XYZ file of N, CA and C in Angstrom:
300
model
N -12.756 41.985 69.010
C -11.731 43.003 68.417
C -10.828 43.250 69.634
N -9.922 42.712 69.941
C -9.046 42.761 71.112
C -8.370 43.993 71.276
N -7.735 44.643 70.130
C -7.093 45.603 70.007
C -8.042 46.943 70.544
N -9.058 46.934 69.881
C -9.975 48.133 70.278
C -10.398 47.878 71.752
N -10.642 46.846 72.281
C -11.072 46.616 73.689
C -9.852 47.143 74.629
N -8.708 46.720 74.153
C -7.492 47.131 74.954
C -7.277 48.665 74.837
N -7.396 49.242 73.663
C -7.282 50.679 73.699
C -8.288 51.446 74.612
N -9.595 50.965 74.507
C -10.662 51.384 75.374
C -10.403 51.264 76.813
N -9.789 50.149 77.183
C -9.513 49.902 78.586
C -8.341 50.849 79.131
N -7.668 51.279 78.255
C -6.358 52.127 78.498
C -5.234 51.206 78.804
N -5.170 50.110 78.010
C -3.859 49.244 78.105
C -2.624 49.762 77.419
N -2.842 50.799 76.678
C -1.629 51.377 76.076
C -1.226 52.739 76.447
N -0.037 53.266 76.322
C 0.432 54.392 76.791
C -0.531 55.666 76.286
N -1.177 56.347 77.143
C -2.189 57.300 76.754
C -1.696 58.384 76.139
N -0.297 58.723 76.406
C 0.255 59.943 75.836
C 0.675 59.630 74.174
N 1.367 58.540 74.259
C 1.783 58.088 72.854
C 0.846 57.837 72.061
N -0.422 57.130 72.482
C -1.540 57.127 71.417
C -2.738 57.807 71.600
N -2.623 59.051 72.168
C -3.444 59.989 72.557
C -4.554 60.073 71.248
N -3.934 60.501 70.259
C -5.021 60.676 68.979
C -5.722 59.593 68.471
N -4.962 58.467 68.594
C -5.602 57.093 68.062
C -6.720 56.940 69.019
N -6.475 56.932 70.442
C -7.303 56.670 71.436
C -8.610 57.523 71.186
N -8.514 58.754 71.009
C -9.596 59.748 70.921
C -10.392 59.219 69.652
N -9.747 58.992 68.495
C -10.546 58.763 67.434
C -11.310 57.409 67.626
N -10.558 56.376 68.188
C -11.300 55.209 68.472
C -12.471 55.339 69.338
N -12.457 56.096 70.536
C -13.495 56.172 71.408
C -14.469 57.134 70.760
N -14.395 57.911 69.824
C -15.377 58.781 69.192
C -15.985 58.135 67.888
N -15.374 57.042 67.510
C -15.887 56.367 66.237
C -16.592 55.060 66.533
N -17.389 54.709 65.369
C -18.070 53.348 65.369
C -17.054 52.571 64.695
N -16.684 51.504 65.613
C -15.537 50.378 64.951
C -16.027 49.825 63.889
N -17.579 49.463 63.720
C -17.873 48.666 62.644
C -17.938 49.487 61.435
N -18.057 50.894 61.432
C -18.143 51.834 60.452
C -16.615 51.847 60.001
N -15.782 51.965 60.863
C -14.301 51.966 60.449
C -13.779 50.928 59.734
N -14.228 49.530 60.101
C -13.859 48.257 59.458
C -14.545 48.196 58.069
N -15.796 48.892 57.934
C -16.399 48.761 56.644
C -15.765 49.758 55.596
N -15.145 50.755 56.212
C -14.431 51.597 55.169
C -13.133 51.067 54.684
N -12.611 50.326 55.631
C -11.157 49.753 55.411
C -11.463 48.571 54.516
N -12.522 47.815 54.606
C -12.938 46.790 53.669
C -13.341 47.306 52.294
N -14.056 48.408 52.284
C -14.304 48.898 50.972
C -13.105 49.507 50.164
N -12.016 49.732 50.844
C -10.953 50.318 50.070
C -9.902 49.062 49.936
N -10.391 47.853 50.071
C -9.725 46.427 49.740
C -8.382 46.511 50.636
N -8.482 47.022 51.759
C -7.353 47.018 52.927
C -7.740 46.104 53.943
N -6.549 45.298 54.542
C -6.752 44.461 55.542
C -6.288 45.094 56.732
N -7.054 44.906 57.839
C -6.786 45.440 59.251
C -6.352 44.338 60.073
N -5.028 44.336 60.452
C -4.513 43.286 61.116
C -3.885 43.620 62.535
N -4.105 42.718 63.632
C -3.791 42.891 64.771
C -2.869 41.679 65.244
N -2.322 41.632 66.127
C -1.365 40.694 66.709
C -2.155 39.286 66.807
N -3.311 39.360 67.034
C -4.235 38.149 67.124
C -4.346 37.461 65.493
N -4.070 38.093 64.341
C -4.459 37.725 63.236
C -3.420 36.781 62.638
N -3.838 35.715 61.815
C -2.973 34.845 61.371
C -1.894 35.438 60.353
N -2.259 36.303 59.689
C -1.324 37.131 58.731
C -0.373 38.236 59.403
N -0.628 38.564 60.872
C 0.196 39.344 61.545
C 1.651 38.897 61.330
N 2.586 39.949 60.897
C 4.055 39.790 60.620
C 4.845 39.861 62.062
N 4.871 38.592 62.614
C 5.483 38.462 63.909
C 6.974 38.981 64.015
N 7.609 39.206 62.925
C 8.918 39.925 62.940
C 8.954 41.182 63.881
N 7.809 41.944 63.776
C 7.778 43.178 64.468
C 7.418 43.214 65.835
N 7.085 41.899 66.395
C 6.731 41.747 67.797
C 7.966 42.215 68.663
N 9.212 42.118 68.093
C 10.411 42.340 68.891
C 10.779 43.761 68.915
N 9.976 44.704 68.302
C 10.347 45.852 68.269
C 10.161 46.597 69.830
N 10.746 47.697 70.024
C 10.564 48.345 71.226
C 9.096 48.795 71.523
N 8.545 49.394 70.548
C 7.168 49.700 70.466
C 6.430 49.302 69.239
N 6.067 48.013 69.297
C 5.387 47.463 68.055
C 3.986 48.114 67.792
N 3.594 48.275 66.731
C 2.177 48.890 66.480
C 1.140 47.852 66.908
N 0.050 48.726 67.592
C -1.181 47.890 68.022
C -2.013 47.276 66.711
N -1.756 47.814 65.697
C -2.514 47.244 64.484
C -1.833 47.620 63.205
N -2.161 46.996 62.155
C -1.758 47.480 60.973
C -2.843 47.548 59.853
N -2.664 48.562 58.726
C -3.567 48.341 57.734
C -2.472 47.981 56.631
N -2.982 47.066 55.815
C -2.238 46.436 54.725
C -2.966 46.346 53.440
N -2.277 46.800 52.340
C -3.115 46.679 51.148
C -1.961 45.915 50.253
N -2.377 44.827 49.907
C -1.482 43.872 49.026
C -1.197 42.583 49.578
N -0.405 41.855 49.193
C -0.084 40.517 49.460
C 0.657 40.327 50.777
N -0.078 39.875 51.806
C 0.596 39.435 53.193
C 1.388 38.370 53.044
N 1.670 37.520 52.104
C 2.436 36.362 52.085
C 3.882 36.826 52.171
N 4.184 37.971 51.611
C 5.576 38.523 51.618
C 5.926 38.868 53.045
N 5.300 38.776 53.947
C 5.765 39.140 55.341
C 6.685 37.883 55.895
N 6.487 36.803 55.338
C 7.290 35.584 55.564
C 8.762 35.524 54.938
N 8.788 36.435 53.853
C 10.141 36.485 53.167
C 11.261 37.380 54.002
N 12.442 36.693 54.113
C 13.384 37.680 54.785
C 13.604 38.943 54.274
N 13.704 39.933 55.152
C 13.710 41.387 54.656
C 14.497 42.307 55.594
N 14.494 43.493 55.022
C 15.492 44.498 55.892
C 14.800 45.661 55.736
N 14.655 46.499 56.876
C 14.081 47.700 56.849
C 15.161 48.833 56.990
N 15.076 49.907 56.260
C 16.016 51.164 56.517
C 15.130 52.284 56.996
N 15.269 52.648 58.281
C 14.385 53.603 58.826
C 15.108 54.778 59.073
N 14.505 55.944 58.616
C 15.271 57.257 58.521
C 14.251 58.355 58.410
N 14.767 59.540 58.404
C 14.123 60.755 58.188
C 13.224 60.882 56.953
N 12.287 61.824 57.030
C 11.459 62.003 55.600
C 12.246 63.112 55.016
N 13.240 63.606 55.411
C 13.831 64.658 54.717
C 15.431 64.308 54.695
N 15.820 63.332 53.967
C 17.140 62.821 54.076
C 18.350 63.917 53.317
N 19.381 63.818 53.755
C 20.381 64.703 53.024
C 20.771 63.844 51.699
N 21.538 64.446 50.876
C 21.969 63.753 49.615
C 22.862 62.388 50.242
N 23.664 62.585 50.999
C 24.445 61.736 51.691
C 23.626 60.526 52.046
N 22.717 60.669 52.885
C 21.790 59.783 53.476
C 21.078 58.980 52.348
N 20.663 59.881 51.294
C 20.057 59.055 50.234
C 21.066 58.115 49.544
N 22.140 58.572 49.362
C 23.106 57.658 48.600
C 23.537 56.460 49.505
N 23.783 56.584 50.796
C 24.016 55.524 51.675
C 22.979 54.503 51.797
N 21.759 55.091 51.835
C 20.528 54.042 52.065
C 20.324 53.381 50.748
N 20.598 54.020 49.593
C 20.564 53.386 48.398
C 21.553 52.162 48.356
N 22.923 52.416 48.664
C 23.892 51.488 48.669
C 23.547 50.357 49.493
N 23.010 50.631 50.638
C 22.494 49.556 51.551
C 21.607 48.669 51.023
N 20.587 49.352 50.198
C 19.483 48.541 49.768
C 19.781 47.793 48.302
N 20.847 47.990 47.794
C 21.385 47.434 46.564
C 21.744 46.241 46.696
């Protein structure tokens, strides 16, 4: 489990990932994976075959993803619209127009 080992070793920004690092350090990794599997969720790391390599170019790519559903859609061209959780009516309309 390379991501777990890198987090424990401090290979990630400790300020940015402080909460995640504390949870990982205090948890049993096998127990976490068992819970994820029981929920029919996939836990992906950059080492996994299904990892969506499109996100590797992000300024701060995630160290892991939990995925529920079909990972084959990761290879389909896509567009992400990122914004606030509390958009204005104008923001909602423009995002809807872009997505159409």
